């Protein structure tokens, strides 16, 4: 599997993501700086987590307007798989590649802990290696993960199966509507999620529940 | 030169945990009769033009494309 990791000032989970992709696919991902206007041909584009542009204005707002994001939007329109984790999710929402918005956690506190996630849709390019309804463990670390969408949008994404991960067993850490932790776009090739699957891929991490997400994508890339 | 003030506020019905916390703090300071508090943002922007119509159009574009997230926020523009 060929992959690319987008890099922007203030992102800090890019190294974890590069390590995870290298470990799982056996090949280091290409890295692409924010000023690039074209992306290489890859099977997966990842926008990792962090605090791009210091979270100024709104989380992900400034990053979403950088040149590389136009290139990401073009690839997404062509059907290339795109995944945004944490700040990457916020960037995809701000770029209009996913519906809704992420707001300050209802508790107003930064949360850094493990949560339980339910695989709400195991029939996507990103989740096919999980079983439907499977409960997994995953770390979260964020201040703005409180997913919001207007009632009409919410009904649409729920109806279309675009909600892919939900916080389960009372572990919603941020007040997110319908316990939403991750969604895909209508076409199913763009995923955004708050939890960090890249931080739970080998036993030394204390578990491997994040691994099937990458393996799902890999099985498609062949 | 034109000076403008853009105000961005959360739409009605969008929860504002920060506004709620400020509301609680105002009550803790013993201000009586404090109702709902909503937090917003203010941008003071200088534009190097004398054309007010053009400035208004540019400011609207800035709001739509960057200053506000229209999924959750409304904006208003005042040119002084």
PDB file of C-alpha atoms in Angstrom:
ATOM      1  CA  UNK A   1       0.000   0.000   0.000  1.00  0.00           C
ATOM      2  CA  UNK A   2       1.263   3.449  -0.957  1.00  0.00           C
ATOM      3  CA  UNK A   3       0.338   6.231   1.411  1.00  0.00           C
ATOM      4  CA  UNK A   4       1.031   9.929   1.980  1.00  0.00           C
ATOM      5  CA  UNK A   5       0.971  11.937   5.198  1.00  0.00           C
ATOM      6  CA  UNK A   6       0.141  15.636   4.989  1.00  0.00           C
ATOM      7  CA  UNK A   7       2.347  17.911   7.093  1.00  0.00           C
ATOM      8  CA  UNK A   8       1.422  21.363   8.373  1.00  0.00           C
ATOM      9  CA  UNK A   9       2.977  23.588  11.040  1.00  0.00           C
ATOM     10  CA  UNK A  10       1.644  22.618  14.456  1.00  0.00           C
ATOM     11  CA  UNK A  11       0.680  19.050  13.638  1.00  0.00           C
ATOM     12  CA  UNK A  12       2.463  16.756  16.080  1.00  0.00           C
ATOM     13  CA  UNK A  13       1.021  13.283  15.503  1.00  0.00           C
ATOM     14  CA  UNK A  14       2.566  12.937  12.055  1.00  0.00           C
ATOM     15  CA  UNK A  15       5.473  10.909  13.412  1.00  0.00           C
ATOM     16  CA  UNK A  16       3.151   8.437  15.138  1.00  0.00           C
ATOM     17  CA  UNK A  17       1.156   8.108  11.927  1.00  0.00           C
ATOM     18  CA  UNK A  18       4.281   7.602   9.800  1.00  0.00           C
ATOM     19  CA  UNK A  19       5.495   4.935  12.258  1.00  0.00           C
ATOM     20  CA  UNK A  20       2.131   3.137  12.177  1.00  0.00           C
ATOM     21  CA  UNK A  21       1.844   3.201   8.380  1.00  0.00           C
ATOM     22  CA  UNK A  22       5.445   2.017   8.018  1.00  0.00           C
ATOM     23  CA  UNK A  23       4.944  -0.801  10.490  1.00  0.00           C
ATOM     24  CA  UNK A  24       1.680  -2.049   9.011  1.00  0.00           C
ATOM     25  CA  UNK A  25       2.288  -1.615   5.280  1.00  0.00           C
ATOM     26  CA  UNK A  26       6.028  -2.294   5.377  1.00  0.00           C
ATOM     27  CA  UNK A  27       6.638   0.923   3.417  1.00  0.00           C
ATOM     28  CA  UNK A  28       7.193   4.408   4.808  1.00  0.00           C
ATOM     29  CA  UNK A  29       4.548   6.887   3.615  1.00  0.00           C
ATOM     30  CA  UNK A  30       5.489   9.867   1.492  1.00  0.00           C
ATOM     31  CA  UNK A  31       5.291  13.151   3.349  1.00  0.00           C
ATOM     32  CA  UNK A  32       3.708  16.181   1.705  1.00  0.00           C
ATOM     33  CA  UNK A  33       4.193  19.755   2.934  1.00  0.00           C
ATOM     34  CA  UNK A  34       1.282  22.194   3.062  1.00  0.00           C
ATOM     35  CA  UNK A  35       2.495  24.314   0.138  1.00  0.00           C
ATOM     36  CA  UNK A  36       2.380  21.442  -2.380  1.00  0.00           C
ATOM     37  CA  UNK A  37      -0.293  21.799  -5.047  1.00  0.00           C
ATOM     38  CA  UNK A  38      -0.121  18.248  -6.343  1.00  0.00           C
ATOM     39  CA  UNK A  39      -0.179  14.924  -4.558  1.00  0.00           C
ATOM     40  CA  UNK A  40       1.574  11.718  -5.607  1.00  0.00           C
ATOM     41  CA  UNK A  41      -0.464   8.691  -6.700  1.00  0.00           C
ATOM     42  CA  UNK A  42      -1.182   6.818  -3.491  1.00  0.00           C
ATOM     43  CA  UNK A  43      -3.857   4.502  -2.088  1.00  0.00           C
ATOM     44  CA  UNK A  44      -4.326   6.490   1.118  1.00  0.00           C
ATOM     45  CA  UNK A  45      -3.840  10.127   2.127  1.00  0.00           C
ATOM     46  CA  UNK A  46      -3.690  10.810   5.866  1.00  0.00           C
ATOM     47  CA  UNK A  47      -4.026  14.115   7.702  1.00  0.00           C
ATOM     48  CA  UNK A  48      -2.683  13.421  11.183  1.00  0.00           C
ATOM     49  CA  UNK A  49      -3.496  15.040  14.504  1.00  0.00           C
ATOM     50  CA  UNK A  50      -2.001  17.938  16.388  1.00  0.00           C
ATOM     51  CA  UNK A  51      -2.632  21.650  16.667  1.00  0.00           C
ATOM     52  CA  UNK A  52      -2.180  23.050  13.168  1.00  0.00           C
ATOM     53  CA  UNK A  53      -1.640  26.817  13.254  1.00  0.00           C
ATOM     54  CA  UNK A  54      -2.009  26.716  17.014  1.00  0.00           C
ATOM     55  CA  UNK A  55      -5.777  26.125  16.679  1.00  0.00           C
ATOM     56  CA  UNK A  56      -6.046  29.862  15.854  1.00  0.00           C
ATOM     57  CA  UNK A  57      -9.463  31.096  14.672  1.00  0.00           C
ATOM     58  CA  UNK A  58     -11.025  27.609  14.885  1.00  0.00           C
ATOM     59  CA  UNK A  59      -9.375  24.177  15.041  1.00  0.00           C
ATOM     60  CA  UNK A  60      -8.276  23.255  11.533  1.00  0.00           C
ATOM     61  CA  UNK A  61      -9.656  26.454   9.965  1.00  0.00           C
ATOM     62  CA  UNK A  62      -6.384  27.877   8.694  1.00  0.00           C
ATOM     63  CA  UNK A  63      -4.913  24.528   7.680  1.00  0.00           C
ATOM     64  CA  UNK A  64      -8.027  23.838   5.600  1.00  0.00           C
ATOM     65  CA  UNK A  65      -7.239  26.898   3.430  1.00  0.00           C
ATOM     66  CA  UNK A  66      -3.639  25.875   2.598  1.00  0.00           C
ATOM     67  CA  UNK A  67      -2.775  24.899  -1.008  1.00  0.00           C
ATOM     68  CA  UNK A  68      -2.294  21.197  -0.249  1.00  0.00           C
ATOM     69  CA  UNK A  69      -5.924  20.918   0.818  1.00  0.00           C
ATOM     70  CA  UNK A  70      -7.113  21.811  -2.682  1.00  0.00           C
ATOM     71  CA  UNK A  71      -5.009  18.902  -3.922  1.00  0.00           C
ATOM     72  CA  UNK A  72      -6.510  16.633  -1.237  1.00  0.00           C
ATOM     73  CA  UNK A  73     -10.018  17.691  -2.327  1.00  0.00           C
ATOM     74  CA  UNK A  74      -9.194  16.828  -5.946  1.00  0.00           C
ATOM     75  CA  UNK A  75      -7.912  13.375  -4.960  1.00  0.00           C
ATOM     76  CA  UNK A  76     -10.963  12.811  -2.759  1.00  0.00           C
ATOM     77  CA  UNK A  77     -13.230  13.686  -5.687  1.00  0.00           C
ATOM     78  CA  UNK A  78     -11.386  11.068  -7.752  1.00  0.00           C
ATOM     79  CA  UNK A  79     -12.197   8.452  -5.105  1.00  0.00           C
ATOM     80  CA  UNK A  80      -8.798   8.203  -3.403  1.00  0.00           C
ATOM     81  CA  UNK A  81      -9.094   7.195   0.267  1.00  0.00           C
ATOM     82  CA  UNK A  82      -8.510  10.094   2.668  1.00  0.00           C
ATOM     83  CA  UNK A  83      -8.375   9.801   6.441  1.00  0.00           C
ATOM     84  CA  UNK A  84      -8.183  12.637   8.979  1.00  0.00           C
ATOM     85  CA  UNK A  85      -7.473  11.852  12.616  1.00  0.00           C
ATOM     86  CA  UNK A  86      -8.230  14.321  15.414  1.00  0.00           C
ATOM     87  CA  UNK A  87      -6.981  17.692  14.087  1.00  0.00           C
ATOM     88  CA  UNK A  88      -7.062  15.994  10.680  1.00  0.00           C
ATOM     89  CA  UNK A  89     -10.803  15.394  11.174  1.00  0.00           C
ATOM     90  CA  UNK A  90     -11.258  19.048  12.120  1.00  0.00           C
ATOM     91  CA  UNK A  91      -9.352  20.076   8.975  1.00  0.00           C
ATOM     92  CA  UNK A  92     -11.525  17.855   6.720  1.00  0.00           C
ATOM     93  CA  UNK A  93     -14.685  19.425   8.209  1.00  0.00           C
ATOM     94  CA  UNK A  94     -13.328  22.956   7.795  1.00  0.00           C
ATOM     95  CA  UNK A  95     -12.370  22.116   4.209  1.00  0.00           C
ATOM     96  CA  UNK A  96     -15.948  21.015   3.535  1.00  0.00           C
ATOM     97  CA  UNK A  97     -14.935  17.443   2.687  1.00  0.00           C
ATOM     98  CA  UNK A  98     -17.102  16.120   5.535  1.00  0.00           C
ATOM     99  CA  UNK A  99     -20.399  17.480   6.919  1.00  0.00           C
ATOM    100  CA  UNK A 100     -20.819  19.119  10.333  1.00  0.00           C
ATOM    101  CA  UNK A 101     -18.424  20.774  12.779  1.00  0.00           C
ATOM    102  CA  UNK A 102     -16.388  19.948  15.885  1.00  0.00           C
ATOM    103  CA  UNK A 103     -16.877  22.190  18.888  1.00  0.00           C
ATOM    104  CA  UNK A 104     -15.267  22.664  22.298  1.00  0.00           C
ATOM    105  CA  UNK A 105     -15.753  19.600  24.550  1.00  0.00           C
ATOM    106  CA  UNK A 106     -18.916  19.940  26.634  1.00  0.00           C
ATOM    107  CA  UNK A 107     -16.800  19.552  29.788  1.00  0.00           C
ATOM    108  CA  UNK A 108     -14.522  22.388  28.561  1.00  0.00           C
ATOM    109  CA  UNK A 109     -11.629  20.105  29.511  1.00  0.00           C
ATOM    110  CA  UNK A 110      -8.943  18.579  27.334  1.00  0.00           C
ATOM    111  CA  UNK A 111      -9.516  14.816  27.434  1.00  0.00           C
ATOM    112  CA  UNK A 112      -6.672  12.311  27.151  1.00  0.00           C
ATOM    113  CA  UNK A 113      -7.810   8.778  27.889  1.00  0.00           C
ATOM    114  CA  UNK A 114      -8.965   5.501  26.394  1.00  0.00           C
ATOM    115  CA  UNK A 115     -12.566   5.234  25.238  1.00  0.00           C
ATOM    116  CA  UNK A 116     -14.716   2.407  23.928  1.00  0.00           C
ATOM    117  CA  UNK A 117     -15.815   2.679  20.329  1.00  0.00           C
ATOM    118  CA  UNK A 118     -18.555   0.818  18.556  1.00  0.00           C
ATOM    119  CA  UNK A 119     -18.004   0.091  14.867  1.00  0.00           C
ATOM    120  CA  UNK A 120     -21.321   1.537  13.673  1.00  0.00           C
ATOM    121  CA  UNK A 121     -20.669   0.705  10.014  1.00  0.00           C
ATOM    122  CA  UNK A 122     -18.310  -2.155   9.167  1.00  0.00           C
ATOM    123  CA  UNK A 123     -19.130  -1.884   5.500  1.00  0.00           C
ATOM    124  CA  UNK A 124     -16.687   0.885   4.583  1.00  0.00           C
ATOM    125  CA  UNK A 125     -13.215   0.877   3.040  1.00  0.00           C
ATOM    126  CA  UNK A 126     -11.846   1.792   6.476  1.00  0.00           C
ATOM    127  CA  UNK A 127     -13.739  -0.663   8.683  1.00  0.00           C
ATOM    128  CA  UNK A 128     -14.221  -3.875   6.709  1.00  0.00           C
ATOM    129  CA  UNK A 129     -11.679  -5.732   8.877  1.00  0.00           C
ATOM    130  CA  UNK A 130     -13.879  -5.114  11.940  1.00  0.00           C
ATOM    131  CA  UNK A 131     -17.135  -6.945  12.579  1.00  0.00           C
ATOM    132  CA  UNK A 132     -20.405  -4.968  12.617  1.00  0.00           C
ATOM    133  CA  UNK A 133     -21.131  -3.543  16.057  1.00  0.00           C
ATOM    134  CA  UNK A 134     -17.715  -4.609  17.377  1.00  0.00           C
ATOM    135  CA  UNK A 135     -16.598  -2.719  20.463  1.00  0.00           C
ATOM    136  CA  UNK A 136     -12.960  -1.626  20.368  1.00  0.00           C
ATOM    137  CA  UNK A 137     -10.726   0.395  22.631  1.00  0.00           C
ATOM    138  CA  UNK A 138      -8.970   3.513  21.355  1.00  0.00           C
ATOM    139  CA  UNK A 139      -7.142   6.506  22.831  1.00  0.00           C
ATOM    140  CA  UNK A 140      -8.475  10.055  22.450  1.00  0.00           C
ATOM    141  CA  UNK A 141      -6.632  13.313  23.161  1.00  0.00           C
ATOM    142  CA  UNK A 142      -8.463  16.497  22.271  1.00  0.00           C
ATOM    143  CA  UNK A 143     -10.116  19.712  23.419  1.00  0.00           C
ATOM    144  CA  UNK A 144     -12.543  20.150  20.527  1.00  0.00           C
ATOM    145  CA  UNK A 145     -14.164  16.829  19.650  1.00  0.00           C
ATOM    146  CA  UNK A 146     -17.796  17.658  20.286  1.00  0.00           C
ATOM    147  CA  UNK A 147     -19.385  16.758  16.945  1.00  0.00           C
ATOM    148  CA  UNK A 148     -22.303  18.918  15.835  1.00  0.00           C
ATOM    149  CA  UNK A 149     -24.496  18.950  12.753  1.00  0.00           C
ATOM    150  CA  UNK A 150     -27.864  20.578  12.129  1.00  0.00           C
ATOM    151  CA  UNK A 151     -30.827  18.168  12.540  1.00  0.00           C
ATOM    152  CA  UNK A 152     -31.294  17.755   8.797  1.00  0.00           C
ATOM    153  CA  UNK A 153     -27.629  16.880   8.169  1.00  0.00           C
ATOM    154  CA  UNK A 154     -27.604  14.591  11.196  1.00  0.00           C
ATOM    155  CA  UNK A 155     -30.664  12.685   9.959  1.00  0.00           C
ATOM    156  CA  UNK A 156     -29.059  12.353   6.535  1.00  0.00           C
ATOM    157  CA  UNK A 157     -25.693  11.000   7.708  1.00  0.00           C
ATOM    158  CA  UNK A 158     -27.407   8.632  10.168  1.00  0.00           C
ATOM    159  CA  UNK A 159     -29.762   7.426   7.423  1.00  0.00           C
ATOM    160  CA  UNK A 160     -26.958   6.885   4.932  1.00  0.00           C
ATOM    161  CA  UNK A 161     -24.780   4.934   7.353  1.00  0.00           C
ATOM    162  CA  UNK A 162     -22.128   7.653   7.332  1.00  0.00           C
ATOM    163  CA  UNK A 163     -21.602   7.372  11.094  1.00  0.00           C
ATOM    164  CA  UNK A 164     -18.775   4.854  11.276  1.00  0.00           C
ATOM    165  CA  UNK A 165     -17.617   5.000  14.914  1.00  0.00           C
ATOM    166  CA  UNK A 166     -19.595   5.851  18.056  1.00  0.00           C
ATOM    167  CA  UNK A 167     -18.398   6.260  21.626  1.00  0.00           C
ATOM    168  CA  UNK A 168     -19.774   3.219  23.469  1.00  0.00           C
ATOM    169  CA  UNK A 169     -20.607   2.109  26.970  1.00  0.00           C
ATOM    170  CA  UNK A 170     -20.943   5.630  28.380  1.00  0.00           C
ATOM    171  CA  UNK A 171     -17.434   6.705  27.365  1.00  0.00           C
ATOM    172  CA  UNK A 172     -18.431   9.742  25.236  1.00  0.00           C
ATOM    173  CA  UNK A 173     -15.632  12.118  26.321  1.00  0.00           C
ATOM    174  CA  UNK A 174     -16.845  15.330  24.701  1.00  0.00           C
ATOM    175  CA  UNK A 175     -20.631  15.594  24.471  1.00  0.00           C
ATOM    176  CA  UNK A 176     -20.678  14.684  20.780  1.00  0.00           C
ATOM    177  CA  UNK A 177     -24.226  14.418  19.349  1.00  0.00           C
ATOM    178  CA  UNK A 178     -25.424  10.779  18.989  1.00  0.00           C
ATOM    179  CA  UNK A 179     -22.044   9.733  20.490  1.00  0.00           C
ATOM    180  CA  UNK A 180     -20.477  10.296  17.060  1.00  0.00           C
ATOM    181  CA  UNK A 181     -16.707   9.652  17.010  1.00  0.00           C
ATOM    182  CA  UNK A 182     -16.117   9.221  13.287  1.00  0.00           C
ATOM    183  CA  UNK A 183     -17.933   9.734   9.978  1.00  0.00           C
ATOM    184  CA  UNK A 184     -17.402   9.154   6.274  1.00  0.00           C
ATOM    185  CA  UNK A 185     -18.514  11.318   3.359  1.00  0.00           C
ATOM    186  CA  UNK A 186     -21.399  10.280   1.149  1.00  0.00           C
ATOM    187  CA  UNK A 187     -19.117   8.453  -1.296  1.00  0.00           C
ATOM    188  CA  UNK A 188     -17.484   6.586   1.598  1.00  0.00           C
ATOM    189  CA  UNK A 189     -13.875   7.386   0.660  1.00  0.00           C
ATOM    190  CA  UNK A 190     -13.191  10.194   3.177  1.00  0.00           C
ATOM    191  CA  UNK A 191     -13.070   9.289   6.875  1.00  0.00           C
ATOM    192  CA  UNK A 192     -12.685  11.643   9.819  1.00  0.00           C
ATOM    193  CA  UNK A 193     -12.404  10.463  13.403  1.00  0.00           C
ATOM    194  CA  UNK A 194     -11.365  11.935  16.735  1.00  0.00           C
ATOM    195  CA  UNK A 195      -9.737   8.807  18.288  1.00  0.00           C
ATOM    196  CA  UNK A 196      -6.166   7.804  17.426  1.00  0.00           C
ATOM    197  CA  UNK A 197      -6.084   4.304  15.864  1.00  0.00           C
ATOM    198  CA  UNK A 198      -2.388   4.846  15.018  1.00  0.00           C
ATOM    199  CA  UNK A 199      -1.589   4.700  18.722  1.00  0.00           C
ATOM    200  CA  UNK A 200      -2.967   1.212  19.266  1.00  0.00           C
ATOM    201  CA  UNK A 201      -1.368  -1.034  16.671  1.00  0.00           C
ATOM    202  CA  UNK A 202       1.077  -3.251  18.557  1.00  0.00           C
ATOM    203  CA  UNK A 203       1.185  -5.055  21.887  1.00  0.00           C
ATOM    204  CA  UNK A 204       3.674  -2.538  23.267  1.00  0.00           C
ATOM    205  CA  UNK A 205       0.879   0.062  22.943  1.00  0.00           C
ATOM    206  CA  UNK A 206      -1.263  -2.057  25.250  1.00  0.00           C
ATOM    207  CA  UNK A 207      -3.476  -3.322  22.440  1.00  0.00           C
ATOM    208  CA  UNK A 208      -3.952  -3.614  18.705  1.00  0.00           C
ATOM    209  CA  UNK A 209      -7.563  -2.461  18.221  1.00  0.00           C
ATOM    210  CA  UNK A 210      -6.483   0.297  15.812  1.00  0.00           C
ATOM    211  CA  UNK A 211      -4.726  -2.080  13.458  1.00  0.00           C
ATOM    212  CA  UNK A 212      -7.756  -3.421  11.531  1.00  0.00           C
ATOM    213  CA  UNK A 213      -8.522   0.105  10.316  1.00  0.00           C
ATOM    214  CA  UNK A 214      -5.212   0.229   8.440  1.00  0.00           C
ATOM    215  CA  UNK A 215      -5.548  -3.400   7.376  1.00  0.00           C
ATOM    216  CA  UNK A 216      -8.973  -2.649   5.879  1.00  0.00           C
ATOM    217  CA  UNK A 217      -7.419  -0.023   3.629  1.00  0.00           C
ATOM    218  CA  UNK A 218      -4.439  -2.263   2.840  1.00  0.00           C
ATOM    219  CA  UNK A 219      -6.631  -5.157   1.751  1.00  0.00           C
ATOM    220  CA  UNK A 220      -8.218  -2.862  -0.842  1.00  0.00           C
ATOM    221  CA  UNK A 221      -4.912  -1.456  -2.065  1.00  0.00           C
ATOM    222  CA  UNK A 222      -3.479  -4.973  -2.542  1.00  0.00           C
TER     223      UNK A 222
ATOM    224  CA  UNK B   1      -9.001  53.430   4.093  1.00  0.00           C
ATOM    225  CA  UNK B   2     -12.066  51.674   5.388  1.00  0.00           C
ATOM    226  CA  UNK B   3     -12.263  50.146   8.845  1.00  0.00           C
ATOM    227  CA  UNK B   4     -14.697  47.368   9.482  1.00  0.00           C
ATOM    228  CA  UNK B   5     -15.765  45.282  12.418  1.00  0.00           C
ATOM    229  CA  UNK B   6     -16.906  41.726  11.807  1.00  0.00           C
ATOM    230  CA  UNK B   7     -18.761  39.987  14.618  1.00  0.00           C
ATOM    231  CA  UNK B   8     -19.098  36.203  14.603  1.00  0.00           C
ATOM    232  CA  UNK B   9     -21.547  34.510  16.947  1.00  0.00           C
ATOM    233  CA  UNK B  10     -22.831  30.977  17.395  1.00  0.00           C
ATOM    234  CA  UNK B  11     -26.145  30.251  15.699  1.00  0.00           C
ATOM    235  CA  UNK B  12     -29.209  29.864  17.860  1.00  0.00           C
ATOM    236  CA  UNK B  13     -29.587  26.302  19.040  1.00  0.00           C
ATOM    237  CA  UNK B  14     -25.846  25.555  18.932  1.00  0.00           C
ATOM    238  CA  UNK B  15     -24.640  24.695  22.427  1.00  0.00           C
ATOM    239  CA  UNK B  16     -22.010  27.070  23.797  1.00  0.00           C
ATOM    240  CA  UNK B  17     -20.168  25.398  26.697  1.00  0.00           C
ATOM    241  CA  UNK B  18     -17.810  28.376  27.033  1.00  0.00           C
ATOM    242  CA  UNK B  19     -20.710  30.849  27.260  1.00  0.00           C
ATOM    243  CA  UNK B  20     -22.284  28.621  29.906  1.00  0.00           C
ATOM    244  CA  UNK B  21     -19.078  28.633  31.961  1.00  0.00           C
ATOM    245  CA  UNK B  22     -18.849  32.442  31.715  1.00  0.00           C
ATOM    246  CA  UNK B  23     -22.502  32.688  32.737  1.00  0.00           C
ATOM    247  CA  UNK B  24     -21.748  30.589  35.826  1.00  0.00           C
ATOM    248  CA  UNK B  25     -18.713  32.726  36.665  1.00  0.00           C
ATOM    249  CA  UNK B  26     -20.759  35.941  36.430  1.00  0.00           C
ATOM    250  CA  UNK B  27     -23.256  34.468  38.880  1.00  0.00           C
ATOM    251  CA  UNK B  28     -20.374  33.408  41.115  1.00  0.00           C
ATOM    252  CA  UNK B  29     -19.335  37.098  41.167  1.00  0.00           C
ATOM    253  CA  UNK B  30     -22.816  37.801  42.579  1.00  0.00           C
ATOM    254  CA  UNK B  31     -24.159  39.673  39.528  1.00  0.00           C
ATOM    255  CA  UNK B  32     -27.868  39.222  39.852  1.00  0.00           C
ATOM    256  CA  UNK B  33     -30.267  38.837  36.958  1.00  0.00           C
ATOM    257  CA  UNK B  34     -27.719  37.359  34.541  1.00  0.00           C
ATOM    258  CA  UNK B  35     -29.535  35.413  31.809  1.00  0.00           C
ATOM    259  CA  UNK B  36     -27.962  33.366  29.041  1.00  0.00           C
ATOM    260  CA  UNK B  37     -24.403  34.301  27.985  1.00  0.00           C
ATOM    261  CA  UNK B  38     -23.106  33.484  24.489  1.00  0.00           C
ATOM    262  CA  UNK B  39     -19.460  33.925  23.522  1.00  0.00           C
ATOM    263  CA  UNK B  40     -18.445  35.229  20.100  1.00  0.00           C
ATOM    264  CA  UNK B  41     -15.515  36.718  18.205  1.00  0.00           C
ATOM    265  CA  UNK B  42     -14.754  40.216  16.921  1.00  0.00           C
ATOM    266  CA  UNK B  43     -12.412  41.020  14.005  1.00  0.00           C
ATOM    267  CA  UNK B  44     -11.325  44.594  13.279  1.00  0.00           C
ATOM    268  CA  UNK B  45     -10.200  44.738   9.668  1.00  0.00           C
ATOM    269  CA  UNK B  46      -8.597  47.578   7.727  1.00  0.00           C
ATOM    270  CA  UNK B  47      -9.176  47.686   3.985  1.00  0.00           C
ATOM    271  CA  UNK B  48      -7.076  49.776   1.642  1.00  0.00           C
ATOM    272  CA  UNK B  49      -9.959  51.095  -0.454  1.00  0.00           C
ATOM    273  CA  UNK B  50     -12.503  53.910  -0.436  1.00  0.00           C
ATOM    274  CA  UNK B  51     -15.131  51.845  -2.237  1.00  0.00           C
ATOM    275  CA  UNK B  52     -17.659  50.872   0.420  1.00  0.00           C
ATOM    276  CA  UNK B  53     -19.667  48.544  -1.821  1.00  0.00           C
ATOM    277  CA  UNK B  54     -16.533  46.681  -2.825  1.00  0.00           C
ATOM    278  CA  UNK B  55     -15.439  46.512   0.839  1.00  0.00           C
ATOM    279  CA  UNK B  56     -18.834  45.126   1.856  1.00  0.00           C
ATOM    280  CA  UNK B  57     -18.634  42.438  -0.844  1.00  0.00           C
ATOM    281  CA  UNK B  58     -15.060  41.501   0.106  1.00  0.00           C
ATOM    282  CA  UNK B  59     -15.920  41.321   3.799  1.00  0.00           C
ATOM    283  CA  UNK B  60     -18.885  39.066   3.100  1.00  0.00           C
ATOM    284  CA  UNK B  61     -16.610  36.796   1.065  1.00  0.00           C
ATOM    285  CA  UNK B  62     -14.047  36.760   3.912  1.00  0.00           C
ATOM    286  CA  UNK B  63     -16.762  35.742   6.371  1.00  0.00           C
ATOM    287  CA  UNK B  64     -18.095  32.971   4.145  1.00  0.00           C
ATOM    288  CA  UNK B  65     -14.676  31.587   3.272  1.00  0.00           C
ATOM    289  CA  UNK B  66     -12.720  31.952   6.509  1.00  0.00           C
ATOM    290  CA  UNK B  67     -13.878  34.132   9.403  1.00  0.00           C
ATOM    291  CA  UNK B  68     -17.062  32.199  10.184  1.00  0.00           C
ATOM    292  CA  UNK B  69     -17.851  28.509  10.030  1.00  0.00           C
ATOM    293  CA  UNK B  70     -21.374  28.870   8.689  1.00  0.00           C
ATOM    294  CA  UNK B  71     -22.268  25.355   9.884  1.00  0.00           C
ATOM    295  CA  UNK B  72     -22.329  26.696  13.443  1.00  0.00           C
ATOM    296  CA  UNK B  73     -21.812  30.469  13.234  1.00  0.00           C
ATOM    297  CA  UNK B  74     -23.545  33.640  12.005  1.00  0.00           C
ATOM    298  CA  UNK B  75     -21.697  36.852  11.170  1.00  0.00           C
ATOM    299  CA  UNK B  76     -22.438  40.547  10.892  1.00  0.00           C
ATOM    300  CA  UNK B  77     -20.403  43.285   9.200  1.00  0.00           C
ATOM    301  CA  UNK B  78     -20.213  46.932  10.291  1.00  0.00           C
ATOM    302  CA  UNK B  79     -18.230  49.433   8.218  1.00  0.00           C
ATOM    303  CA  UNK B  80     -17.279  52.546  10.195  1.00  0.00           C
TER     304      UNK B  80
END
